């Protein structure tokens, strides 16, 4: 079978399901079976992806998507394109091995002008409907149609959907009005993203088999951009940098999931969610504890709060630093209530590196280094190299035998080649679950994110503690969140 609903997964153990449904699909099926609040949906299997990549899209694949949509509509009691109670879905990639941000996601699929009017009437919120329609247009145009960024940037008003649709049409980019056709096209685009250069490069670095393919989940949308009691975020059950117990992550009210993980928004720590929405934070904590125990490991959770209700969109084993791996294994094995024994804990551990010396705040010095900017410590460690703001140039410098510190406003999956060439990362935007932070921890790169007081120019980085020109020697300290001009005592 080429698709399975979340509540009717294929037979077999977790390994079998992960190979067929990908990590995302298997996690959604397991959470649904456990009775957790998961928006309904279905998963197109990795076999469907391989069929498409090897022989092209055919009627069998088309029928599988349409059948899955029909079953989902019956399950939720809403239909794509319905003029009264419309259904919107997300279409997201999910391979057996985690590849954060390297493949595509299309949100708010099924939107058109009639659906936007129905959403406005159903919610009493015309702003929400217009915002969601604009998000749908931008997501489909960028991911499915490959629309250049400058075309999308031509319309600055984030709620001017009619203007955006005209601008796209003027440039020859036409979005199907039929919502089901949108879903079919989105699934094809998600499958095709398995072969995108950034995904291929990531698999080379991680040693992931290129023949596996990705699954694609089609899931009922829940809306973090709906009202003042709505938002979205990502939570780790333990600190992915240090391994300390307790929820750590980013949260953003009035937003959708891509706003958080893309790293191009200024997010809030989960502590702010606890202060503003204590009931929802407590519910998230209860769910997180259940998931950590069921998976016997630290996990990260994507969630959305819609009008005060918490929904879980994804769970997976959290990517973490080597230091966090060591601490998590010790703490879990020492907890008699946690399902991890000492032998399993030892098997997870890697040698604990000596803590590098740290440099603290703007104006402080260690050796010849002077701190010029600070941000969030996203991935621990210390690295010294030449400041570089261009991923392509980072690759060239590495090939010359130079150590590189890649400094960006934010990173995206298209930067992965430059990130792989860097000894350390520093970004002006994003939180601890941003693209830069997650990839850096996975690869053991020192990283600092969210340095919002710094400014990136054509000449270099201008921070509260001074200016670092492109090509200058700098030191990034991912343990305390600093970037210094010069080489540290350890660098």
CSV table of C-alpha atoms in Angstrom, one decimal:
chain,number,residue,atom,x,y,z
A,1,UNK,CA,0.0,0.0,0.0
A,2,UNK,CA,1.3,3.4,-1.0
A,3,UNK,CA,-0.2,5.4,1.9
A,4,UNK,CA,-1.3,4.8,5.5
A,5,UNK,CA,-3.4,7.0,7.8
A,6,UNK,CA,-1.9,7.9,11.1
A,7,UNK,CA,-4.4,5.7,12.9
A,8,UNK,CA,-3.8,2.7,10.6
A,9,UNK,CA,0.0,2.2,10.3
A,10,UNK,CA,1.5,-0.8,8.5
A,11,UNK,CA,2.2,-3.9,10.7
A,12,UNK,CA,5.6,-4.5,12.1
A,13,UNK,CA,8.0,-3.0,14.6
A,14,UNK,CA,9.3,0.6,14.8
A,15,UNK,CA,12.1,-0.2,12.4
A,16,UNK,CA,9.8,-1.5,9.7
A,17,UNK,CA,7.5,1.5,10.2
A,18,UNK,CA,10.3,4.0,10.0
A,19,UNK,CA,11.6,2.5,6.8
A,20,UNK,CA,8.1,2.8,5.2
A,21,UNK,CA,6.7,6.0,6.9
A,22,UNK,CA,9.9,7.8,7.7
A,23,UNK,CA,10.7,9.1,11.1
A,24,UNK,CA,8.0,11.7,11.0
A,25,UNK,CA,5.3,9.4,9.8
A,26,UNK,CA,6.2,6.7,12.3
A,27,UNK,CA,6.2,9.2,15.2
A,28,UNK,CA,2.8,10.5,14.2
A,29,UNK,CA,1.4,7.0,14.1
A,30,UNK,CA,2.8,6.1,17.5
A,31,UNK,CA,1.5,9.3,19.1
A,32,UNK,CA,-1.9,8.8,17.5
A,33,UNK,CA,-2.0,5.3,18.9
A,34,UNK,CA,-1.1,6.6,22.4
A,35,UNK,CA,-4.0,9.0,22.3
A,36,UNK,CA,-1.9,12.2,22.2
A,37,UNK,CA,-3.4,15.3,20.5
A,38,UNK,CA,-2.2,14.8,16.9
A,39,UNK,CA,-4.0,16.5,14.0
A,40,UNK,CA,-5.2,13.6,11.7
A,41,UNK,CA,-3.5,12.8,8.5
A,42,UNK,CA,-1.9,10.2,6.3
A,43,UNK,CA,1.6,9.3,5.1
A,44,UNK,CA,2.7,8.5,1.5
A,45,UNK,CA,5.4,5.9,1.9
A,46,UNK,CA,9.1,5.9,0.9
A,47,UNK,CA,8.1,3.3,-1.6
A,48,UNK,CA,5.9,5.8,-3.3
A,49,UNK,CA,8.7,8.3,-3.4
A,50,UNK,CA,11.1,5.8,-5.0
A,51,UNK,CA,8.5,4.9,-7.5
A,52,UNK,CA,8.1,8.5,-8.5
A,53,UNK,CA,11.9,9.2,-8.6
A,54,UNK,CA,12.5,6.1,-10.7
A,55,UNK,CA,9.6,6.1,-13.1
A,56,UNK,CA,7.8,9.5,-12.8
A,57,UNK,CA,4.4,10.4,-11.5
A,58,UNK,CA,1.7,8.0,-12.6
A,59,UNK,CA,-2.0,7.4,-12.2
A,60,UNK,CA,-1.4,4.9,-9.3
A,61,UNK,CA,0.4,7.5,-7.3
A,62,UNK,CA,-2.2,10.2,-8.2
A,63,UNK,CA,-5.0,7.8,-7.1
A,64,UNK,CA,-3.2,7.1,-3.8
A,65,UNK,CA,-3.0,10.8,-2.9
A,66,UNK,CA,-6.7,11.4,-3.8
A,67,UNK,CA,-7.8,8.3,-1.8
A,68,UNK,CA,-5.8,9.4,1.2
A,69,UNK,CA,-7.4,12.9,0.9
A,70,UNK,CA,-10.9,11.4,0.7
A,71,UNK,CA,-10.4,9.3,3.8
A,72,UNK,CA,-9.0,12.2,5.7
A,73,UNK,CA,-12.0,14.4,4.8
A,74,UNK,CA,-14.4,11.7,6.1
A,75,UNK,CA,-12.3,11.4,9.3
A,76,UNK,CA,-12.3,15.1,10.1
A,77,UNK,CA,-15.8,16.0,8.7
A,78,UNK,CA,-14.4,18.8,6.5
A,79,UNK,CA,-13.5,18.9,2.8
A,80,UNK,CA,-10.8,20.6,0.8
A,81,UNK,CA,-12.4,23.6,-0.9
A,82,UNK,CA,-15.6,23.4,1.1
A,83,UNK,CA,-17.4,26.8,1.1
A,84,UNK,CA,-18.5,26.5,4.7
A,85,UNK,CA,-16.1,24.2,6.6
A,86,UNK,CA,-12.9,24.0,4.5
A,87,UNK,CA,-10.0,21.7,5.2
A,88,UNK,CA,-6.4,22.9,4.8
A,89,UNK,CA,-3.4,20.5,5.1
A,90,UNK,CA,0.4,20.6,5.4
A,91,UNK,CA,2.6,18.4,3.1
A,92,UNK,CA,5.9,17.6,4.8
A,93,UNK,CA,8.9,15.4,4.1
A,94,UNK,CA,10.1,12.8,6.5
A,95,UNK,CA,12.9,10.3,5.8
A,96,UNK,CA,14.0,7.4,7.9
A,97,UNK,CA,17.0,9.4,9.0
A,98,UNK,CA,16.5,12.9,10.3
A,99,UNK,CA,17.6,15.5,7.8
A,100,UNK,CA,16.6,18.8,9.4
A,101,UNK,CA,15.4,21.4,6.9
A,102,UNK,CA,17.1,19.7,3.9
A,103,UNK,CA,13.8,18.7,2.2
A,104,UNK,CA,10.7,20.7,1.6
A,105,UNK,CA,7.4,21.5,3.4
A,106,UNK,CA,4.3,23.1,2.0
A,107,UNK,CA,1.9,24.7,4.4
A,108,UNK,CA,-1.8,25.8,4.2
A,109,UNK,CA,-2.4,23.6,1.1
A,110,UNK,CA,-5.9,23.8,-0.3
A,111,UNK,CA,-6.3,27.6,-0.1
A,112,UNK,CA,-8.0,29.8,-2.7
A,113,UNK,CA,-10.0,32.9,-2.6
A,114,UNK,CA,-13.3,31.1,-1.8
A,115,UNK,CA,-11.6,29.1,1.0
A,116,UNK,CA,-10.2,32.3,2.5
A,117,UNK,CA,-13.7,33.9,2.5
A,118,UNK,CA,-15.0,30.7,4.2
A,119,UNK,CA,-12.3,30.9,6.9
A,120,UNK,CA,-13.0,34.5,7.5
A,121,UNK,CA,-16.7,33.7,8.0
A,122,UNK,CA,-16.1,30.7,10.2
A,123,UNK,CA,-13.6,32.3,12.5
A,124,UNK,CA,-14.8,35.9,12.4
A,125,UNK,CA,-11.3,37.0,11.7
A,126,UNK,CA,-10.6,38.4,8.2
A,127,UNK,CA,-7.0,39.2,9.2
A,128,UNK,CA,-6.3,35.5,9.9
A,129,UNK,CA,-7.8,34.4,6.7
A,130,UNK,CA,-5.8,37.0,4.6
A,131,UNK,CA,-2.6,36.1,6.5
A,132,UNK,CA,-3.1,32.4,5.9
A,133,UNK,CA,-3.9,32.9,2.2
A,134,UNK,CA,-0.7,34.9,1.7
A,135,UNK,CA,1.2,32.2,3.5
A,136,UNK,CA,-0.3,29.5,1.3
A,137,UNK,CA,0.5,31.5,-1.9
A,138,UNK,CA,4.1,32.1,-0.8
A,139,UNK,CA,4.7,28.5,0.3
A,140,UNK,CA,3.3,26.9,-2.8
A,141,UNK,CA,5.0,29.4,-5.1
A,142,UNK,CA,8.4,29.0,-3.5
A,143,UNK,CA,8.4,25.2,-3.0
A,144,UNK,CA,6.2,23.8,-5.8
A,145,UNK,CA,6.7,26.4,-8.5
A,146,UNK,CA,10.2,27.4,-7.7
A,147,UNK,CA,9.3,31.1,-7.8
A,148,UNK,CA,12.4,33.4,-7.4
A,149,UNK,CA,12.6,35.3,-4.1
A,150,UNK,CA,12.6,38.7,-5.7
A,151,UNK,CA,9.1,38.0,-7.2
A,152,UNK,CA,7.8,37.0,-3.8
A,153,UNK,CA,9.4,40.0,-2.2
A,154,UNK,CA,7.8,42.5,-4.6
A,155,UNK,CA,4.6,42.4,-2.5
A,156,UNK,CA,5.5,43.7,0.9
A,157,UNK,CA,2.0,43.6,2.5
A,158,UNK,CA,1.8,40.2,4.2
A,159,UNK,CA,-2.0,40.3,4.0
A,160,UNK,CA,-2.4,41.4,0.4
A,161,UNK,CA,-3.2,38.1,-1.1
A,162,UNK,CA,-4.9,39.5,-4.2
A,163,UNK,CA,-1.9,41.6,-4.9
A,164,UNK,CA,0.5,38.7,-4.4
A,165,UNK,CA,-1.6,36.4,-6.7
A,166,UNK,CA,-1.5,39.1,-9.4
A,167,UNK,CA,2.2,39.5,-9.1
A,168,UNK,CA,2.8,35.8,-9.4
A,169,UNK,CA,0.5,35.6,-12.4
A,170,UNK,CA,2.2,38.5,-14.1
A,171,UNK,CA,5.5,36.5,-13.9
A,172,UNK,CA,3.9,33.4,-15.2
A,173,UNK,CA,3.5,31.5,-11.9
A,174,UNK,CA,0.0,30.0,-11.7
A,175,UNK,CA,-1.3,28.2,-8.6
A,176,UNK,CA,-4.0,25.6,-9.2
A,177,UNK,CA,-7.4,26.8,-8.0
A,178,UNK,CA,-8.4,23.1,-7.3
A,179,UNK,CA,-7.3,22.3,-3.7
A,180,UNK,CA,-6.8,18.6,-4.4
A,181,UNK,CA,-4.6,19.4,-7.3
A,182,UNK,CA,-2.6,21.6,-4.9
A,183,UNK,CA,-2.1,18.6,-2.6
A,184,UNK,CA,-1.0,16.3,-5.5
A,185,UNK,CA,1.5,18.9,-6.8
A,186,UNK,CA,2.8,19.5,-3.2
A,187,UNK,CA,3.5,15.7,-2.7
A,188,UNK,CA,5.4,15.6,-6.0
A,189,UNK,CA,7.5,18.6,-4.9
A,190,UNK,CA,8.2,17.0,-1.5
A,191,UNK,CA,9.3,13.8,-3.1
A,192,UNK,CA,11.5,15.6,-5.6
A,193,UNK,CA,13.2,17.5,-2.8
A,194,UNK,CA,15.0,14.2,-1.9
A,195,UNK,CA,17.3,14.9,-4.8
A,196,UNK,CA,17.8,18.6,-4.1
A,197,UNK,CA,21.6,19.5,-4.0
A,198,UNK,CA,21.3,20.5,-0.3
A,199,UNK,CA,19.8,17.2,0.6
A,200,UNK,CA,22.4,15.3,-1.4
A,201,UNK,CA,25.2,17.2,0.3
A,202,UNK,CA,23.7,16.5,3.7
A,203,UNK,CA,23.4,12.8,3.0
A,204,UNK,CA,27.1,12.7,1.9
A,205,UNK,CA,28.2,14.3,5.1
A,206,UNK,CA,25.9,12.1,7.3
A,207,UNK,CA,26.5,8.9,5.3
A,208,UNK,CA,22.8,8.4,4.6
A,209,UNK,CA,21.9,6.0,1.8
A,210,UNK,CA,20.6,7.9,-1.2
A,211,UNK,CA,18.4,5.1,-2.3
A,212,UNK,CA,16.1,5.3,0.7
A,213,UNK,CA,13.8,8.1,-0.4
A,214,UNK,CA,11.5,10.2,1.8
A,215,UNK,CA,8.0,9.7,3.0
A,216,UNK,CA,5.5,12.6,2.7
A,217,UNK,CA,2.9,13.4,5.4
A,218,UNK,CA,-0.4,15.1,4.6
A,219,UNK,CA,-1.8,16.5,7.9
A,220,UNK,CA,-4.7,18.6,8.9
A,221,UNK,CA,-3.6,22.2,9.5
A,222,UNK,CA,-3.9,23.7,13.0
A,223,UNK,CA,-3.3,27.4,13.1
A,224,UNK,CA,-0.8,29.1,15.4
A,225,UNK,CA,-1.6,32.4,13.6
A,226,UNK,CA,-5.3,32.3,14.5
A,227,UNK,CA,-5.7,34.6,17.5
A,228,UNK,CA,-4.2,35.8,20.7
A,229,UNK,CA,-4.3,32.3,22.2
A,230,UNK,CA,-2.5,30.7,19.3
A,231,UNK,CA,1.2,30.1,18.6
A,232,UNK,CA,3.8,27.6,17.6
A,233,UNK,CA,7.1,26.2,18.8
A,234,UNK,CA,9.7,23.5,19.2
A,235,UNK,CA,10.6,22.0,22.6
A,236,UNK,CA,13.5,19.7,23.6
A,237,UNK,CA,12.8,17.6,26.7
A,238,UNK,CA,16.4,18.4,27.9
A,239,UNK,CA,18.9,21.1,27.0
A,240,UNK,CA,20.4,20.0,23.6
A,241,UNK,CA,23.6,21.8,24.4
A,242,UNK,CA,24.3,20.7,28.0
A,243,UNK,CA,21.8,17.8,28.6
A,244,UNK,CA,20.3,19.5,31.7
A,245,UNK,CA,16.8,18.3,32.5
A,246,UNK,CA,13.8,20.5,31.7
A,247,UNK,CA,12.0,21.8,28.6
A,248,UNK,CA,14.2,24.0,26.4
A,249,UNK,CA,13.1,25.6,23.1
A,250,UNK,CA,11.6,28.4,21.1
A,251,UNK,CA,8.1,29.7,21.0
A,252,UNK,CA,6.4,32.3,18.8
A,253,UNK,CA,2.8,33.6,19.3
A,254,UNK,CA,0.7,34.3,16.3
A,255,UNK,CA,2.9,32.3,14.0
A,256,UNK,CA,3.1,29.0,12.0
A,257,UNK,CA,5.8,26.4,12.4
A,258,UNK,CA,8.1,27.4,9.7
A,259,UNK,CA,8.5,30.9,11.3
A,260,UNK,CA,10.3,29.2,14.2
A,261,UNK,CA,12.5,26.6,12.6
A,262,UNK,CA,13.6,28.7,9.6
A,263,UNK,CA,15.7,30.9,11.9
A,264,UNK,CA,14.6,34.2,10.3
A,265,UNK,CA,12.3,35.3,13.2
A,266,UNK,CA,13.2,36.5,16.7
A,267,UNK,CA,11.6,33.8,18.9
A,268,UNK,CA,10.8,33.7,22.6
A,269,UNK,CA,12.2,31.1,25.1
A,270,UNK,CA,9.7,28.5,26.3
A,271,UNK,CA,9.9,30.2,29.8
A,272,UNK,CA,7.9,33.0,28.3
A,273,UNK,CA,5.2,30.6,27.2
A,274,UNK,CA,5.2,29.2,30.8
A,275,UNK,CA,4.6,32.8,32.1
A,276,UNK,CA,2.0,33.8,29.5
A,277,UNK,CA,0.1,30.4,29.0
A,278,UNK,CA,0.8,28.3,32.1
A,279,UNK,CA,-1.9,25.7,31.4
A,280,UNK,CA,-0.7,25.1,27.9
A,281,UNK,CA,2.9,24.9,29.0
A,282,UNK,CA,2.0,22.4,31.7
A,283,UNK,CA,0.1,20.3,29.1
A,284,UNK,CA,3.2,20.4,26.9
A,285,UNK,CA,5.4,19.3,29.8
A,286,UNK,CA,3.1,16.3,30.5
A,287,UNK,CA,3.2,15.3,26.9
A,288,UNK,CA,7.0,15.7,26.7
A,289,UNK,CA,7.5,13.5,29.7
A,290,UNK,CA,5.3,10.8,28.2
A,291,UNK,CA,7.2,10.9,24.9
A,292,UNK,CA,10.6,10.9,26.5
A,293,UNK,CA,9.8,7.8,28.5
A,294,UNK,CA,8.1,6.0,25.6
A,295,UNK,CA,11.2,6.6,23.4
A,296,UNK,CA,13.7,6.2,26.2
A,297,UNK,CA,15.6,9.2,25.0
A,298,UNK,CA,15.7,13.0,24.9
A,299,UNK,CA,13.3,14.1,22.2
A,300,UNK,CA,12.3,17.3,20.4
A,301,UNK,CA,8.7,18.1,19.8
A,302,UNK,CA,7.1,20.4,17.2
A,303,UNK,CA,3.8,21.8,18.6
A,304,UNK,CA,1.1,24.3,17.8
A,305,UNK,CA,-1.3,26.0,20.2
A,306,UNK,CA,-4.6,26.8,18.4
A,307,UNK,CA,-7.1,28.9,20.5
A,308,UNK,CA,-5.6,27.5,23.7
A,309,UNK,CA,-5.5,23.8,22.6
A,310,UNK,CA,-2.1,22.1,22.3
A,311,UNK,CA,-1.4,20.0,19.3
A,312,UNK,CA,1.7,17.9,18.6
A,313,UNK,CA,2.9,17.9,15.0
A,314,UNK,CA,6.1,15.8,15.3
A,315,UNK,CA,8.4,14.0,17.7
A,316,UNK,CA,11.9,12.7,17.1
A,317,UNK,CA,15.0,11.9,19.0
A,318,UNK,CA,16.6,15.2,19.6
A,319,UNK,CA,19.9,16.1,18.0
A,320,UNK,CA,22.3,17.2,20.7
A,321,UNK,CA,26.0,18.0,21.4
A,322,UNK,CA,28.4,15.3,22.6
A,323,UNK,CA,28.4,16.9,26.0
A,324,UNK,CA,24.6,16.7,26.2
A,325,UNK,CA,24.7,13.0,25.0
A,326,UNK,CA,27.0,12.2,27.9
A,327,UNK,CA,24.9,13.9,30.5
A,328,UNK,CA,21.6,12.6,29.2
A,329,UNK,CA,22.8,9.1,29.3
A,330,UNK,CA,24.1,9.4,32.9
A,331,UNK,CA,21.0,11.1,34.2
A,332,UNK,CA,18.6,8.7,32.5
A,333,UNK,CA,20.5,5.6,33.7
A,334,UNK,CA,20.6,6.9,37.2
A,335,UNK,CA,16.8,7.5,37.3
A,336,UNK,CA,15.2,4.3,38.4
A,337,UNK,CA,11.9,5.4,36.8
A,338,UNK,CA,13.5,5.9,33.4
A,339,UNK,CA,13.6,3.0,30.9
A,340,UNK,CA,17.3,3.1,30.2
A,341,UNK,CA,19.9,0.8,31.8
A,342,UNK,CA,23.5,1.4,32.3
A,343,UNK,CA,24.7,-0.8,29.5
A,344,UNK,CA,22.5,1.1,27.0
A,345,UNK,CA,23.7,4.4,28.5
A,346,UNK,CA,27.3,3.5,28.0
A,347,UNK,CA,26.6,2.5,24.4
A,348,UNK,CA,25.3,6.0,23.7
A,349,UNK,CA,28.2,7.9,25.2
A,350,UNK,CA,31.0,9.5,23.4
A,351,UNK,CA,34.3,10.6,25.1
A,352,UNK,CA,33.6,13.8,27.1
A,353,UNK,CA,35.9,16.5,25.8
A,354,UNK,CA,37.6,18.9,28.2
A,355,UNK,CA,35.6,22.1,28.6
A,356,UNK,CA,37.2,24.8,26.6
A,357,UNK,CA,38.0,28.2,28.2
A,358,UNK,CA,35.3,30.8,27.6
A,359,UNK,CA,35.2,34.5,27.1
A,360,UNK,CA,32.4,36.3,28.6
A,361,UNK,CA,31.0,39.6,27.4
A,362,UNK,CA,31.6,42.6,25.1
A,363,UNK,CA,34.8,44.3,26.0
A,364,UNK,CA,36.2,41.3,27.9
A,365,UNK,CA,39.4,39.8,26.6
A,366,UNK,CA,41.1,36.4,26.7
A,367,UNK,CA,44.5,36.2,25.1
A,368,UNK,CA,44.3,38.5,22.1
A,369,UNK,CA,40.5,38.2,21.6
A,370,UNK,CA,38.0,41.0,22.3
A,371,UNK,CA,34.3,40.1,22.4
A,372,UNK,CA,32.3,42.2,19.9
A,373,UNK,CA,28.9,40.5,19.9
A,374,UNK,CA,26.9,38.1,22.0
A,375,UNK,CA,23.9,35.8,21.3
A,376,UNK,CA,22.4,32.5,22.4
A,377,UNK,CA,24.9,29.6,23.1
A,378,UNK,CA,23.4,27.1,20.7
A,379,UNK,CA,26.2,24.5,20.4
A,380,UNK,CA,29.1,24.4,22.8
A,381,UNK,CA,32.8,24.6,21.9
A,382,UNK,CA,35.4,27.1,20.8
A,383,UNK,CA,36.5,27.7,17.3
A,384,UNK,CA,38.9,30.3,15.7
A,385,UNK,CA,39.0,31.2,12.0
A,386,UNK,CA,38.6,33.9,9.4
A,387,UNK,CA,35.2,35.7,9.3
A,388,UNK,CA,33.3,34.7,6.2
A,389,UNK,CA,29.7,35.7,5.3
A,390,UNK,CA,29.3,33.7,2.1
A,391,UNK,CA,28.8,29.9,2.0
A,392,UNK,CA,30.5,29.5,-1.4
A,393,UNK,CA,33.5,31.5,-0.2
A,394,UNK,CA,33.6,29.3,3.0
A,395,UNK,CA,34.1,26.2,0.8
A,396,UNK,CA,36.9,27.9,-1.1
A,397,UNK,CA,38.7,29.0,2.0
A,398,UNK,CA,38.4,25.5,3.5
A,399,UNK,CA,39.9,24.1,0.3
A,400,UNK,CA,42.8,26.5,0.8
A,401,UNK,CA,43.4,25.0,4.3
A,402,UNK,CA,41.9,27.9,6.2
A,403,UNK,CA,39.7,27.6,9.3
A,404,UNK,CA,36.4,29.5,8.7
A,405,UNK,CA,33.8,31.1,10.9
A,406,UNK,CA,30.6,31.4,8.9
A,407,UNK,CA,28.6,34.5,9.9
A,408,UNK,CA,25.1,34.9,8.5
A,409,UNK,CA,21.9,36.8,9.2
A,410,UNK,CA,20.3,33.3,9.4
A,411,UNK,CA,21.1,30.0,7.7
A,412,UNK,CA,18.9,28.1,5.4
A,413,UNK,CA,19.2,24.6,3.9
A,414,UNK,CA,20.8,26.1,0.8
A,415,UNK,CA,23.8,27.1,3.0
A,416,UNK,CA,24.6,23.5,4.1
A,417,UNK,CA,27.8,23.3,1.9
A,418,UNK,CA,29.2,26.4,3.6
A,419,UNK,CA,28.2,25.2,7.0
A,420,UNK,CA,29.9,21.9,6.4
A,421,UNK,CA,33.1,23.8,5.5
A,422,UNK,CA,33.0,26.0,8.6
A,423,UNK,CA,34.7,25.5,12.0
A,424,UNK,CA,32.0,27.5,13.8
A,425,UNK,CA,28.7,29.4,13.1
A,426,UNK,CA,27.3,32.7,14.2
A,427,UNK,CA,23.9,34.1,13.2
A,428,UNK,CA,22.0,37.3,14.0
A,429,UNK,CA,18.6,35.7,14.0
A,430,UNK,CA,17.0,32.5,15.2
A,431,UNK,CA,16.7,30.6,18.5
A,432,UNK,CA,18.0,27.4,19.9
A,433,UNK,CA,15.9,25.3,17.6
A,434,UNK,CA,16.7,27.3,14.4
A,435,UNK,CA,18.3,25.6,11.4
A,436,UNK,CA,21.8,26.8,12.3
A,437,UNK,CA,21.5,25.6,15.9
A,438,UNK,CA,20.2,22.1,15.1
A,439,UNK,CA,22.7,21.4,12.3
A,440,UNK,CA,25.6,22.8,14.4
A,441,UNK,CA,24.8,20.5,17.4
A,442,UNK,CA,24.4,17.5,15.1
A,443,UNK,CA,27.8,18.2,13.5
A,444,UNK,CA,29.6,19.2,16.7
A,445,UNK,CA,30.2,22.8,15.5
A,446,UNK,CA,30.5,25.6,18.0
A,447,UNK,CA,27.6,27.9,17.3
A,448,UNK,CA,26.0,31.1,18.5
A,449,UNK,CA,22.6,32.3,17.2
A,450,UNK,CA,20.2,35.2,17.8
A,451,UNK,CA,22.8,37.9,18.1
A,452,UNK,CA,20.2,40.6,17.5
A,453,UNK,CA,22.3,43.6,18.6
A,454,UNK,CA,24.8,43.0,15.9
A,455,UNK,CA,24.6,44.1,12.3
A,456,UNK,CA,25.9,42.4,9.2
A,457,UNK,CA,27.2,44.6,6.4
A,458,UNK,CA,29.1,44.1,3.1
A,459,UNK,CA,32.3,44.8,5.0
A,460,UNK,CA,31.8,42.6,8.1
A,461,UNK,CA,30.1,42.3,11.5
A,462,UNK,CA,29.4,45.4,13.5
A,463,UNK,CA,28.6,44.6,17.2
A,464,UNK,CA,28.3,46.4,20.5
A,465,UNK,CA,31.9,45.6,21.3
A,466,UNK,CA,33.5,46.6,18.0
A,467,UNK,CA,33.7,45.8,14.3
A,468,UNK,CA,35.1,42.6,12.7
A,469,UNK,CA,35.8,42.9,9.0
A,470,UNK,CA,35.4,40.0,6.5
A,471,UNK,CA,38.7,38.0,6.5
A,472,UNK,CA,39.6,39.0,10.1
A,473,UNK,CA,40.5,36.3,12.6
A,474,UNK,CA,37.6,35.8,15.0
A,475,UNK,CA,36.7,33.3,17.7
A,476,UNK,CA,33.2,31.9,18.3
A,477,UNK,CA,32.4,30.5,21.7
A,478,UNK,CA,29.3,28.3,21.6
A,479,UNK,CA,29.4,27.6,25.3
A,480,UNK,CA,28.6,31.1,26.4
A,481,UNK,CA,27.4,32.8,23.2
A,482,UNK,CA,30.2,35.2,22.1
A,483,UNK,CA,32.0,36.2,19.0
A,484,UNK,CA,35.4,37.8,19.6
A,485,UNK,CA,37.8,39.6,17.3
A,486,UNK,CA,41.1,37.8,17.4
A,487,UNK,CA,42.3,34.4,18.6
A,488,UNK,CA,41.5,33.2,22.1
A,489,UNK,CA,44.0,31.6,24.3
A,490,UNK,CA,42.7,28.2,23.2
A,491,UNK,CA,42.2,29.2,19.6
